[in-house]
Short mmCIF file of C-alpha atoms in Angstrom, two decimals:
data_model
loop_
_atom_site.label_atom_id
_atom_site.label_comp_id
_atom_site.label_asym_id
_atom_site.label_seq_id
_atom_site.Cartn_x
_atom_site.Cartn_y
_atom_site.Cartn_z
CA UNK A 49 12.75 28.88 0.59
CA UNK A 50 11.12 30.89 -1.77
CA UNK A 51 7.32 30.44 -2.53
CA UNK A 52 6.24 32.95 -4.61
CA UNK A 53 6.60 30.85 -7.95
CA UNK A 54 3.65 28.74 -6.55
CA UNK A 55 1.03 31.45 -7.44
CA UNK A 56 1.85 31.66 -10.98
CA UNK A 57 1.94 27.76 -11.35
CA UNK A 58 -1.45 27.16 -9.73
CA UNK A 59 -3.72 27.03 -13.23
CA UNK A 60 -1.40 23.50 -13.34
CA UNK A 61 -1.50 22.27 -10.35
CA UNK A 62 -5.44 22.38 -10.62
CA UNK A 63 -4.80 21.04 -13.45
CA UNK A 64 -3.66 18.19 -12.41
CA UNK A 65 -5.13 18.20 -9.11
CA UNK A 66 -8.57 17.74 -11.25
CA UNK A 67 -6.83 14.23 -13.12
CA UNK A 68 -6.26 13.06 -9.86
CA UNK A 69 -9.71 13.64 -8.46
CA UNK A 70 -10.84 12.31 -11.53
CA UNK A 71 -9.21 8.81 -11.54
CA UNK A 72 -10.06 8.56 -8.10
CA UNK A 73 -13.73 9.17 -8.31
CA UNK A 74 -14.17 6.54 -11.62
CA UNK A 75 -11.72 4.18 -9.98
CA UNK A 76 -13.51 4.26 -6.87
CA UNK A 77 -17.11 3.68 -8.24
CA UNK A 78 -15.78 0.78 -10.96
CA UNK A 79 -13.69 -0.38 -7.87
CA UNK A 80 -16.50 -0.52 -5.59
CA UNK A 81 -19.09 -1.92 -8.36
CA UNK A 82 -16.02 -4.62 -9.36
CA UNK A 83 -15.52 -5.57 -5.72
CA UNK A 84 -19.00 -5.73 -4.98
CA UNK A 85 -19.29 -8.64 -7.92
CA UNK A 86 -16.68 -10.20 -6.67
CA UNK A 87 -17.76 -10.68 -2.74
CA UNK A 88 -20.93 -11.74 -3.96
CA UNK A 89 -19.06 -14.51 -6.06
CA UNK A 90 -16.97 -15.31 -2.91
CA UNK A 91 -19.49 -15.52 -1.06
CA UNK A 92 -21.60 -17.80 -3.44
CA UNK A 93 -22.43 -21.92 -2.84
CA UNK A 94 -20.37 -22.37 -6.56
CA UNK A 95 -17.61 -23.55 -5.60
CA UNK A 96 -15.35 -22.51 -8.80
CA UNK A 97 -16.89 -19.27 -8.24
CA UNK A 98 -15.92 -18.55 -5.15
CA UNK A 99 -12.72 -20.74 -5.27
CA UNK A 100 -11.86 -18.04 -8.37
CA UNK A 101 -12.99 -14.62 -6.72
CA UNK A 102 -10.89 -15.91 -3.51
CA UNK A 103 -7.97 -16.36 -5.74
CA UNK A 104 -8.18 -13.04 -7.85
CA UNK A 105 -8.70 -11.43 -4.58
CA UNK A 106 -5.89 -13.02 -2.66
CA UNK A 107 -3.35 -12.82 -6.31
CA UNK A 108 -3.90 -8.57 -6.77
CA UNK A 109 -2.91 -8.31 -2.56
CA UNK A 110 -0.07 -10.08 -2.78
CA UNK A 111 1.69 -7.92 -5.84
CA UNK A 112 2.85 -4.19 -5.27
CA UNK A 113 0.71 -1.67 -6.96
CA UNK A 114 3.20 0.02 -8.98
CA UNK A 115 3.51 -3.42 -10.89
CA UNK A 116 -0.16 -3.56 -11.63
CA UNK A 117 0.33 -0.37 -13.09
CA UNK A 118 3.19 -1.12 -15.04
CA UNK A 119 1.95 -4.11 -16.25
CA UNK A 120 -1.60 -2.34 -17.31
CA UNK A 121 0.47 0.38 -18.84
CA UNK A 122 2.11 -2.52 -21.18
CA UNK A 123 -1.09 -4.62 -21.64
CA UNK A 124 -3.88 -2.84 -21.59
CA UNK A 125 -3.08 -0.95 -25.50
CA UNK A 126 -1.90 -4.73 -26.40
CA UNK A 127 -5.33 -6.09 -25.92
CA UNK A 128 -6.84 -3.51 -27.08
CA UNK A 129 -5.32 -3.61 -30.10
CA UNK A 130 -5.78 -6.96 -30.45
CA UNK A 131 -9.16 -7.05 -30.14
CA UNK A 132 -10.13 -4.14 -32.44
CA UNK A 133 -7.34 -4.88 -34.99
CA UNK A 134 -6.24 -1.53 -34.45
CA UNK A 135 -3.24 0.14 -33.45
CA UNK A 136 -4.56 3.27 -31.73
CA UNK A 137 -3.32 4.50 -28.72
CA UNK A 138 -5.33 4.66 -25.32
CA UNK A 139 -3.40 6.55 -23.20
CA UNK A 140 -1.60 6.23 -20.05
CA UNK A 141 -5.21 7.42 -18.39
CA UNK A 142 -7.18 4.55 -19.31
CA UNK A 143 -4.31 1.89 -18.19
CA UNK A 144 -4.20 3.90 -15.06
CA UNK A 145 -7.91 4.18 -14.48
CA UNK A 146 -8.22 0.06 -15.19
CA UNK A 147 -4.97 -0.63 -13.22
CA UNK A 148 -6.88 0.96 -10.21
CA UNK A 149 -9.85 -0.33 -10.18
CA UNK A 150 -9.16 -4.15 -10.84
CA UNK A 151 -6.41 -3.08 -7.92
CA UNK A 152 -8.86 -1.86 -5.46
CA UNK A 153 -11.74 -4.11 -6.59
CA UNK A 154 -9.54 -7.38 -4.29
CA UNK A 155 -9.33 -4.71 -1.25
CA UNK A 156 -13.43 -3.69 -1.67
CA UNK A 157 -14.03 -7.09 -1.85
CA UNK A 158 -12.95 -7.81 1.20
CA UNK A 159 -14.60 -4.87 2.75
CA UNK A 160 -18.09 -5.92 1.53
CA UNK A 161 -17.93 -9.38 1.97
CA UNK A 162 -17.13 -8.54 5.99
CA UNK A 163 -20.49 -6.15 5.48
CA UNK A 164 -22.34 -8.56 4.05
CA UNK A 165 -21.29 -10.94 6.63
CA UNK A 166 -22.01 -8.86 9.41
CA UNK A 167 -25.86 -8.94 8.63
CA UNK A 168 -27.43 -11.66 10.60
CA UNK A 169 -28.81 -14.34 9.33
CA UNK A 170 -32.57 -13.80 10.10
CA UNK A 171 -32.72 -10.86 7.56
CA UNK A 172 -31.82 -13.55 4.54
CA UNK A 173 -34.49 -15.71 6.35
CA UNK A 174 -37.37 -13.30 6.31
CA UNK A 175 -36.77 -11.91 3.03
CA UNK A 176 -37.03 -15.89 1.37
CA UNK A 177 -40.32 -16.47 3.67
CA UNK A 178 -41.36 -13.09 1.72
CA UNK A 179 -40.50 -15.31 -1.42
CA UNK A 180 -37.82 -13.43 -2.71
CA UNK A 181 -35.29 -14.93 -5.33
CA UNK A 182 -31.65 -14.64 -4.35
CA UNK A 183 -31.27 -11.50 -6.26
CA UNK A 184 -33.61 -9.78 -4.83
CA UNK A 185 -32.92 -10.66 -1.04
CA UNK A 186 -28.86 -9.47 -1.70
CA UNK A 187 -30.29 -6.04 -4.05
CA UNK A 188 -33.41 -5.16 -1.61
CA UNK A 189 -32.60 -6.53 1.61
CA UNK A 190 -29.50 -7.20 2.59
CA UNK A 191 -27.10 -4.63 0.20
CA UNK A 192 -28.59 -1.60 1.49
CA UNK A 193 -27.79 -2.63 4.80
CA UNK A 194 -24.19 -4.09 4.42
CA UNK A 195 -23.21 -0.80 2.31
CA UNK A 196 -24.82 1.58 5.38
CA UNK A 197 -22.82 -0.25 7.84
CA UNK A 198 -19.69 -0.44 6.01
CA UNK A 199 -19.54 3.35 4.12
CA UNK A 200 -16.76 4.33 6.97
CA UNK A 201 -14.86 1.60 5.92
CA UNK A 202 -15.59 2.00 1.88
CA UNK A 203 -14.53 5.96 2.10
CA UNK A 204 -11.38 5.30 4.36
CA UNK A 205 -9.86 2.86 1.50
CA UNK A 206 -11.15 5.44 -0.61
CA UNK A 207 -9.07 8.02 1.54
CA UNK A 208 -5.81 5.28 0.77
CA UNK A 209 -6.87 5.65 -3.04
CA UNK A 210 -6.37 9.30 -3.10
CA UNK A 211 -2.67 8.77 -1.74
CA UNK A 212 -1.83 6.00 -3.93
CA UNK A 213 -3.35 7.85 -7.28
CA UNK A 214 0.03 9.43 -7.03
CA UNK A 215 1.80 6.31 -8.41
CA UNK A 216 0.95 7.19 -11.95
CA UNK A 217 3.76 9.19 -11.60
CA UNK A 218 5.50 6.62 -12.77
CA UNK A 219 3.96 6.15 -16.34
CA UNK A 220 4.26 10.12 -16.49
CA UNK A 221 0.62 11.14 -16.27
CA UNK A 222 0.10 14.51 -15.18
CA UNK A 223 -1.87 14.18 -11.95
CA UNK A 224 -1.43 16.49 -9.15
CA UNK A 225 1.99 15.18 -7.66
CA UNK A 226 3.56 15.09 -10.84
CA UNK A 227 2.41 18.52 -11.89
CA UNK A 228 3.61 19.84 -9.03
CA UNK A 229 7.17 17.99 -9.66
CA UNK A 230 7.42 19.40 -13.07
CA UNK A 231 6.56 23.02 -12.18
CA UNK A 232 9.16 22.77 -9.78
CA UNK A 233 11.89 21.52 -12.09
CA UNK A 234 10.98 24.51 -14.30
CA UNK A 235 11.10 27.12 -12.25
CA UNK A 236 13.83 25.09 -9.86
CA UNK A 237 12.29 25.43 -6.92
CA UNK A 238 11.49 21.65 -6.66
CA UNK A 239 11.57 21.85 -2.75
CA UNK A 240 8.78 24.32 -2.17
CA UNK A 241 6.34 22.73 -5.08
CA UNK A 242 6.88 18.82 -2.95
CA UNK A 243 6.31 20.46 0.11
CA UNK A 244 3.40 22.06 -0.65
CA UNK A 245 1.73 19.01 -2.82
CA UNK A 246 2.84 17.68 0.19
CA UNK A 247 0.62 19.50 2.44
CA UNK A 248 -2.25 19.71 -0.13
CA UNK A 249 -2.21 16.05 -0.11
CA UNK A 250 -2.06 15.84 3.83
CA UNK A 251 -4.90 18.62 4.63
CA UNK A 252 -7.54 16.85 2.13
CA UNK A 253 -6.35 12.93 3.81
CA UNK A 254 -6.70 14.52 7.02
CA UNK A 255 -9.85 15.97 6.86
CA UNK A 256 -11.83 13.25 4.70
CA UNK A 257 -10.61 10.74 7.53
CA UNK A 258 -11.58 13.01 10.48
CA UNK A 259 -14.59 13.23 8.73
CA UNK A 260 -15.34 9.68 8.12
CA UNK A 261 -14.12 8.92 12.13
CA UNK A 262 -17.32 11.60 12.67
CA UNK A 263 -19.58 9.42 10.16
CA UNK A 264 -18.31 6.18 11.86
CA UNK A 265 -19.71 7.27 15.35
CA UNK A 266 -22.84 8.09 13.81
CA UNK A 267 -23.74 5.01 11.87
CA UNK A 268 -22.82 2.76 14.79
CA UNK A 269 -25.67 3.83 16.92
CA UNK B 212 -3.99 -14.66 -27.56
CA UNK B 213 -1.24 -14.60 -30.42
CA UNK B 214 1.81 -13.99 -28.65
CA UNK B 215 4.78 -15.97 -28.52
CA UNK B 216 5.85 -16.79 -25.14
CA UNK B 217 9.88 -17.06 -25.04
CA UNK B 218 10.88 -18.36 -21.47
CA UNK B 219 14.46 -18.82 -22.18
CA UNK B 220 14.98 -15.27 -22.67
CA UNK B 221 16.19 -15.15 -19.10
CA UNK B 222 18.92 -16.98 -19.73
CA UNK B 223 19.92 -15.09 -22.81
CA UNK B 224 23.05 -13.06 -22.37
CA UNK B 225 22.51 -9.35 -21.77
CA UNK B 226 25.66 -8.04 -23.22
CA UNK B 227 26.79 -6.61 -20.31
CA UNK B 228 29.87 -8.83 -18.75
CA UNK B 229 28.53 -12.27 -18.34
CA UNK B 230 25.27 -11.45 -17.08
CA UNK B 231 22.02 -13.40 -17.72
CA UNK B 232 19.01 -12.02 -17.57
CA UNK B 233 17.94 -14.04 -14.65
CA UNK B 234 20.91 -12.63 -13.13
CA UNK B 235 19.05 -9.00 -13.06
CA UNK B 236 16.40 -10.48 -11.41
CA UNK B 237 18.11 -12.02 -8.43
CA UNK B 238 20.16 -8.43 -8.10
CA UNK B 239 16.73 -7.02 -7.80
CA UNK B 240 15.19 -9.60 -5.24
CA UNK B 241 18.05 -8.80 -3.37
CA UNK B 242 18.00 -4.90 -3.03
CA UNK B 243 13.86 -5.79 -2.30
CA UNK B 244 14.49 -7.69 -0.18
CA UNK B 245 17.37 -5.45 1.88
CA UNK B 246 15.37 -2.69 1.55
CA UNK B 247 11.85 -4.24 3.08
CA UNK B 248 13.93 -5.91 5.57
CA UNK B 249 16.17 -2.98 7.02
CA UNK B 250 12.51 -0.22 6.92
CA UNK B 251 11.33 -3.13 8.71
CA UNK B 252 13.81 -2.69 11.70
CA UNK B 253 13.02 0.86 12.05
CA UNK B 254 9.10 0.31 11.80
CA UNK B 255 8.96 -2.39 14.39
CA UNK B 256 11.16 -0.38 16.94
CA UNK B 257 9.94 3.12 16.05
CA UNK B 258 6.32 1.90 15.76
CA UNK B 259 6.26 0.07 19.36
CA UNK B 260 7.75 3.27 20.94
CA UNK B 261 5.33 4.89 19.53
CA UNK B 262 2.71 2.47 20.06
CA UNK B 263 3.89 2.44 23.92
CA UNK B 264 3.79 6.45 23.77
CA UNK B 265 -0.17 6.65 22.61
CA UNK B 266 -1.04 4.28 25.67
CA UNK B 267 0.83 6.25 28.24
CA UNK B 268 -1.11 7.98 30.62
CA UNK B 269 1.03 11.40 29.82
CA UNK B 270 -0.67 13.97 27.17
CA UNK B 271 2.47 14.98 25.76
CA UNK B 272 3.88 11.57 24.94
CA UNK B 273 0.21 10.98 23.45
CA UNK B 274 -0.09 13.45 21.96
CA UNK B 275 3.33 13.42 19.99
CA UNK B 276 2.82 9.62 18.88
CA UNK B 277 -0.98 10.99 18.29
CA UNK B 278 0.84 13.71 15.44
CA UNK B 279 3.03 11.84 14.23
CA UNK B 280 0.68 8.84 12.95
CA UNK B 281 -1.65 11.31 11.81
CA UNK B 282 1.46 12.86 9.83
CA UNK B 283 3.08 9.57 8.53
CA UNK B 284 -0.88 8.03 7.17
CA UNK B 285 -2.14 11.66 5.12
CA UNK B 286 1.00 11.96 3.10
CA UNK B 287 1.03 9.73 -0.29
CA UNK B 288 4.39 7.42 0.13
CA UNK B 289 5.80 8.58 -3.17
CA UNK B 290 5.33 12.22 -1.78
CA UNK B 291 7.53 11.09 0.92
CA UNK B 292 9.99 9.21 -0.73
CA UNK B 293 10.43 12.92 -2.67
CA UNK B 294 11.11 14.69 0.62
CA UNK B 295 14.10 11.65 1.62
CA UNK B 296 15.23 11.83 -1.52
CA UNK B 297 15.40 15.37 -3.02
CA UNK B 298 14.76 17.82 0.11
CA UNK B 299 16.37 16.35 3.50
CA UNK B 300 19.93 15.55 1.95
CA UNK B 301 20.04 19.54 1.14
CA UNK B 302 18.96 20.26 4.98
CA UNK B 303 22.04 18.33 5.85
CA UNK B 304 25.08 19.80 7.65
CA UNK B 305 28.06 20.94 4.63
CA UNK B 306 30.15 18.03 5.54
CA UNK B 307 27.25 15.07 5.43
CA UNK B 308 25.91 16.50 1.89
CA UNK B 309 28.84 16.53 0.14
CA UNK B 310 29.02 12.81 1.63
CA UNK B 311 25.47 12.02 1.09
CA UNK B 312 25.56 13.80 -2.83
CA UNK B 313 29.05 12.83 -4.17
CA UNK B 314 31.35 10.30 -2.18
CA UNK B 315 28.33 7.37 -2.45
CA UNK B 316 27.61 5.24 -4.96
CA UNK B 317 23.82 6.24 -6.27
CA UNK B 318 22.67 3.21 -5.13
CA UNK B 319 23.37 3.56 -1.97
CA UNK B 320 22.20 7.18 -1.33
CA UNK B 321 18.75 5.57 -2.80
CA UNK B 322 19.02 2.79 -0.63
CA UNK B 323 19.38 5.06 2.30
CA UNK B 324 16.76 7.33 1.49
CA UNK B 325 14.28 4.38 0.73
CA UNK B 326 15.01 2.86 4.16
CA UNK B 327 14.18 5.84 5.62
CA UNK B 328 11.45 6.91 4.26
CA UNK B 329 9.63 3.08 4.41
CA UNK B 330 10.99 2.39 7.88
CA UNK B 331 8.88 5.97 9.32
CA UNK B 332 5.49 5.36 7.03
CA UNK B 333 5.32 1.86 8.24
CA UNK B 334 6.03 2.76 11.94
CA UNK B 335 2.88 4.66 11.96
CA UNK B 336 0.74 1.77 11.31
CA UNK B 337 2.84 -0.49 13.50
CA UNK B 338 2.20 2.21 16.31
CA UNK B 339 -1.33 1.79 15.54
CA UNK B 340 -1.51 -2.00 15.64
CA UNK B 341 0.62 -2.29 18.78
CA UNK B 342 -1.93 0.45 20.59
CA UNK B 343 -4.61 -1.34 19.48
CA UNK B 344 -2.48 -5.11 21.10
CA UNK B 345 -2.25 -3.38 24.15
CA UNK B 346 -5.52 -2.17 24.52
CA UNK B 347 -7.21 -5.12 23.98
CA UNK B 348 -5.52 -6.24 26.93
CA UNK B 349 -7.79 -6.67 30.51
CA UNK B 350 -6.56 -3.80 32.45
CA UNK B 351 -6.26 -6.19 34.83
CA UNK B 352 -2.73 -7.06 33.42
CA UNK B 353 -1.41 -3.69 33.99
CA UNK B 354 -3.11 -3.43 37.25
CA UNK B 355 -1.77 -6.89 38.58
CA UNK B 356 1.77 -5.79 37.34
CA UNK B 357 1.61 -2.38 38.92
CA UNK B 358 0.24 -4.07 42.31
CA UNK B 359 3.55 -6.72 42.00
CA UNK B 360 5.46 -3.26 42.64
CA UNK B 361 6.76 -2.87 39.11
CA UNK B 362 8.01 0.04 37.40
CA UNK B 363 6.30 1.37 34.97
CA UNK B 364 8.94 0.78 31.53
CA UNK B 365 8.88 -3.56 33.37
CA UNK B 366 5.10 -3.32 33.05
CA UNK B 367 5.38 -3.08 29.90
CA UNK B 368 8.30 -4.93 29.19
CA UNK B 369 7.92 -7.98 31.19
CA UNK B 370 3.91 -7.94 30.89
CA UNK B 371 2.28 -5.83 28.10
CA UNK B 372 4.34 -5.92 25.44
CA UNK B 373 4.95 -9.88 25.67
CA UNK B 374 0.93 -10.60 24.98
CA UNK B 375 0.34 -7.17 22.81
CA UNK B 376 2.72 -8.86 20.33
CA UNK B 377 1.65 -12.38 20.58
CA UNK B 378 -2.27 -10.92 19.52
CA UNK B 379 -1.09 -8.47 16.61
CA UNK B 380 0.79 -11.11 14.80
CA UNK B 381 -1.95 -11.10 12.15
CA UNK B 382 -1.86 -7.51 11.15
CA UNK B 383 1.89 -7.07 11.57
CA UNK B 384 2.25 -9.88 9.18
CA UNK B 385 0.17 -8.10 6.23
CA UNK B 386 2.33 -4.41 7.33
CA UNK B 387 5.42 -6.90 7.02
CA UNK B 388 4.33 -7.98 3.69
CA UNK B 389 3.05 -4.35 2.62
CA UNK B 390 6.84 -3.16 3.18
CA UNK B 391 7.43 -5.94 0.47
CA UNK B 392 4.77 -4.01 -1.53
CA UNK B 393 5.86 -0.67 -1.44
CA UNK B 394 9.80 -0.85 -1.45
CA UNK B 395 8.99 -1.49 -5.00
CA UNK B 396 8.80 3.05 -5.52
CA UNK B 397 12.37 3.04 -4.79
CA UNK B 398 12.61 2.02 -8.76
CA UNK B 399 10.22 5.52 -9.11
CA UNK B 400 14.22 7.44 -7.68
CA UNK B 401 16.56 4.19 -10.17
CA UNK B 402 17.48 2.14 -7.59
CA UNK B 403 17.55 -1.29 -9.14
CA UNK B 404 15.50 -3.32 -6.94
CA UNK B 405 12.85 -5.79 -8.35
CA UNK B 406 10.61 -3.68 -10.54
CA UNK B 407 13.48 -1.41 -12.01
CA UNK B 408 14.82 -4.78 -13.01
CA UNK B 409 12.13 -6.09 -14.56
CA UNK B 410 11.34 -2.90 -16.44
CA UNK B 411 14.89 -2.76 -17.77
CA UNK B 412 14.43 -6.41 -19.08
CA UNK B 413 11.51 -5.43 -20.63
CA UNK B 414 12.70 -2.50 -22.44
CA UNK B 415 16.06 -4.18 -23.90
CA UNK B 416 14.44 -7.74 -24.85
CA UNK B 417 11.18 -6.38 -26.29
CA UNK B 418 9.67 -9.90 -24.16
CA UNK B 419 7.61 -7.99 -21.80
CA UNK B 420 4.83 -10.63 -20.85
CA UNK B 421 7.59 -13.25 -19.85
CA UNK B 422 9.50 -10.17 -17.93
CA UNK B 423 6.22 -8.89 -15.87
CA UNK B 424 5.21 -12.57 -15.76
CA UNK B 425 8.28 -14.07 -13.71
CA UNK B 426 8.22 -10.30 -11.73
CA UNK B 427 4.43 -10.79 -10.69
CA UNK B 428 5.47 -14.78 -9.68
CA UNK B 429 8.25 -13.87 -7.61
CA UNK B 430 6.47 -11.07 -5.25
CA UNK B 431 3.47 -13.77 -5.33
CA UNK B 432 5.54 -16.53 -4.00
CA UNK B 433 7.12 -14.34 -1.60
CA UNK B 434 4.12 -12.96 0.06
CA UNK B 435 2.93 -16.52 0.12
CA UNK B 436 5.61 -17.67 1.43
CA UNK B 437 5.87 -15.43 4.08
CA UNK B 438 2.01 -15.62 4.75
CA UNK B 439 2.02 -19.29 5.79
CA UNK B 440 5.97 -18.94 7.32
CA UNK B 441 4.06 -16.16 9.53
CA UNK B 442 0.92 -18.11 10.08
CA UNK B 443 3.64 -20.84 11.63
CA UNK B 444 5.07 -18.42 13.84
CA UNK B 445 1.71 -17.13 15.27
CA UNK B 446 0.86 -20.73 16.05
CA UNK B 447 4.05 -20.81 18.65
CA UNK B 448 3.35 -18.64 20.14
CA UNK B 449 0.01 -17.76 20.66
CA UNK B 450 -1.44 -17.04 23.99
CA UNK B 451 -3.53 -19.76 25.82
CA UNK B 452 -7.10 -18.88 25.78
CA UNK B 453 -6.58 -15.16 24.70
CA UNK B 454 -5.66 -15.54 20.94
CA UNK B 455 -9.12 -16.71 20.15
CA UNK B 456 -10.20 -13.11 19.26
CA UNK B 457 -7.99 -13.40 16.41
CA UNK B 458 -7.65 -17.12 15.59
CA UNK B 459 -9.87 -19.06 13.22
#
């Protein structure tokens, strides 16, 4: 084991450590904003509506990531170029970033809906005595509530996120795994670079989830 | 959208012996479903050792279950998969590498590493899910059982385990179908299972809508399939007057 060729390599692995955090923090907000949408459609007296969020929601958790990227990776540049005419090229980053956050938008979903769920009853009440409209009572009443209670819940899928972002290996983009892979083929010391993306990955999972086990206890006063 | 669907590709030749397409495809759906069914094996009886181990009144055993599900959740599975497939078969003794590296078919060394490497990521959160089945048990159960003059591995044998399982059916069925999911990064290390297949299609018929199409059907039936063939089983067997926590 020899682990001085990590020093000289670290420049990439920020690098790429920086395209992961990147992907995960716009896949997480368009995620969260997507999923958001969709519980609200779920949750919604139109039947289509819901009947179609339920299904988009139940059709993304029932195929394996990797495919969802794969297929993005194919599909996204088609339709792109379809609709602009064009035939420019928009990157493995872009199919990536949308592959994620249609992806996590069906598991969000889910975790709002349950948050929206869990507000009782009385608050939707009061707010249409006040003579809110319905977009009102969900943006001034009961969001802010359902998104306090479930923020543990948001950040540990979040957490989840940050492992899977290293499936884009698989379309070639330079995130942090993959730097760390290539480095190590260079310099052929492949073992120490995995272990220690390895560990990188483990000490920031660890310690976002011990925090958000510390933020749990606190919001559930 | 202007694109010309072509179903009957799959049952164009492939040029390769007398293969159809649709013959790569059921290769695939095989090695999936080997794979997600043999990491199963190991995650259902690591995971409920180690399920059994974090409910123990011991530290150590705790505590060791405790690290290891920490361990086995904060690693990315690809990451993982790396360490089974490039790293451990170099730690192995002269004789078993050599094995391992050279006397197996590629397939198979991938197959074995894949197995692995599922089977111990998905025992942590089958650990996890059987703690949490036995602790929603009364204590009462344990008490009673302990009172009867049982030892402690027939406590939970003969009483614990019996109703953890029956409640945890739920969860264990969407872990089941997540092994589904994620068997599909042993195409990241070429081992032909459904994905690799369908990507290979893709590349040498240039039809890549009707090739990710019939892909995304098949792991959709599946995990239907298995959804409502699971929904069956925790129907049989569910405990009288308990299950209601979980039941609709």
């Amino acid at each position: 084991m020899d682990f001085s060729p990590i020093v000289p390599a670290l420049p990439s692995l920020w690098e790429g450590m920086l395209l992961t955090l990147k992907l995960l923090v716009l896949a997480v907000l368009g995620g969260v904003a997507l999923g958001t949408l969709l519980a609200l459609a779920r949750l919604s007296h139109n039947k289509t509506l819901s009947f179609l969020a339920g299904f988009y929601v139940n059709y993304f958790r029932s195929i394996p990531l990797l495919l969802v990227i794969t297929w993005f990776y194919f599909v996204v540049p088609f339709i792109i170029g379809w609709v602009t005419g064009t035939n420019q090229p928009i990157g493995a980053f872009t199919s990536c970033l949308v592959a994620f956050m249609m992806f996590e938008a069906a598991y969000y979903c889910e975790i709002v809906r349950a948050g929206i769920q869990s507000i009782s009853r009385g608050q939707v009440n009061a707010a249409y005595a006040l003579g809110m409209t319905y977009s009102q009572t969900m943006r001034l009443v009961i969001l802010p509530q359902a998104f306090r209670k479930m923020t543990p819940l948001l950040l540990q899928q979040s957490i989840i996120l940050f492992q899977d972002t290293s499936l884009v290996y698989a379309v070639g983009l330079m995130d942090f795994l993959n730097s760390a892979r290539s480095q190590g083929d260079i310099t052929g010391n492949l073992h120490e670079f995995l272990l220690v993306a390895g560990l990188v990955y483990f000490i920031i999972s660890f310690s976002a989830s011990t925090l958000v086990k510390r933020l749990q206890k606190r919001l559930t006063v | 959208m202007n694109y010309n669907w072509d179903w009957s590709v799959f049952f164009k030749s492939t040029g390769i012996g007398e293969e159809i397409y649709l013959d790569w495809f059921i290769t695939g759906l095989g090695w999936t479903v080997a794979l997600a069914l043999s990491a199963w094996v190991i995650a259902l009886l690591l995971g409920s050792l180690l399920g059994v181990m974090r409910t123990l009144p011991g530290r150590y055993a705790a505590r060791i279950a405790g690290a290891y599900v920490e361990l086995f959740r904060n690693v990315p599975l690809l990451v993982q998969l790396f360490v089974w497939y490039f790293i451990v078969p170099d730690w192995l003794p002269e004789p078993l590498e050599t094995w391992f590296k050279q006397d197996l078919n590629p397939s198979t060394s991938a197959f074995i590493s894949v197995t692995i490497c599922l089977g111990l990521f998905t025992a942590a959160r089958v650990c996890e899910q059987v703690r949490t089945g036995i602790q929603a048990l009364p204590r009462g159960q344990a008490m009673a059982a302990y009172a009867l003059g049982l030892r402690p591995p027939q406590v939970y044998r003969q009483v614990l385990l019996p109703q953890a399982f029956r409640i945890i059916i739920p969860p264990l069925t969407s872990e089941f179908l997540n092994v589904f999911k994620n068997s599909s990064v042993a195409s990241l290390i070429g081992l032909m299972e459904l994905l690799a297949q369908t990507k290979q299609t893709a590349e040498f018929t240039a039809n890549l809508f009707e090739a990710f199409t019939l892909a995304t059907l098949i792991y959709f039936t599946l995990n239907m399939g298995l959804m409502l063939f699971m929904r069956w089983v925790e129907k049989k067997v569910r405990v009288p007057g308990l299950i209601a926590l979980g039941g609709k």
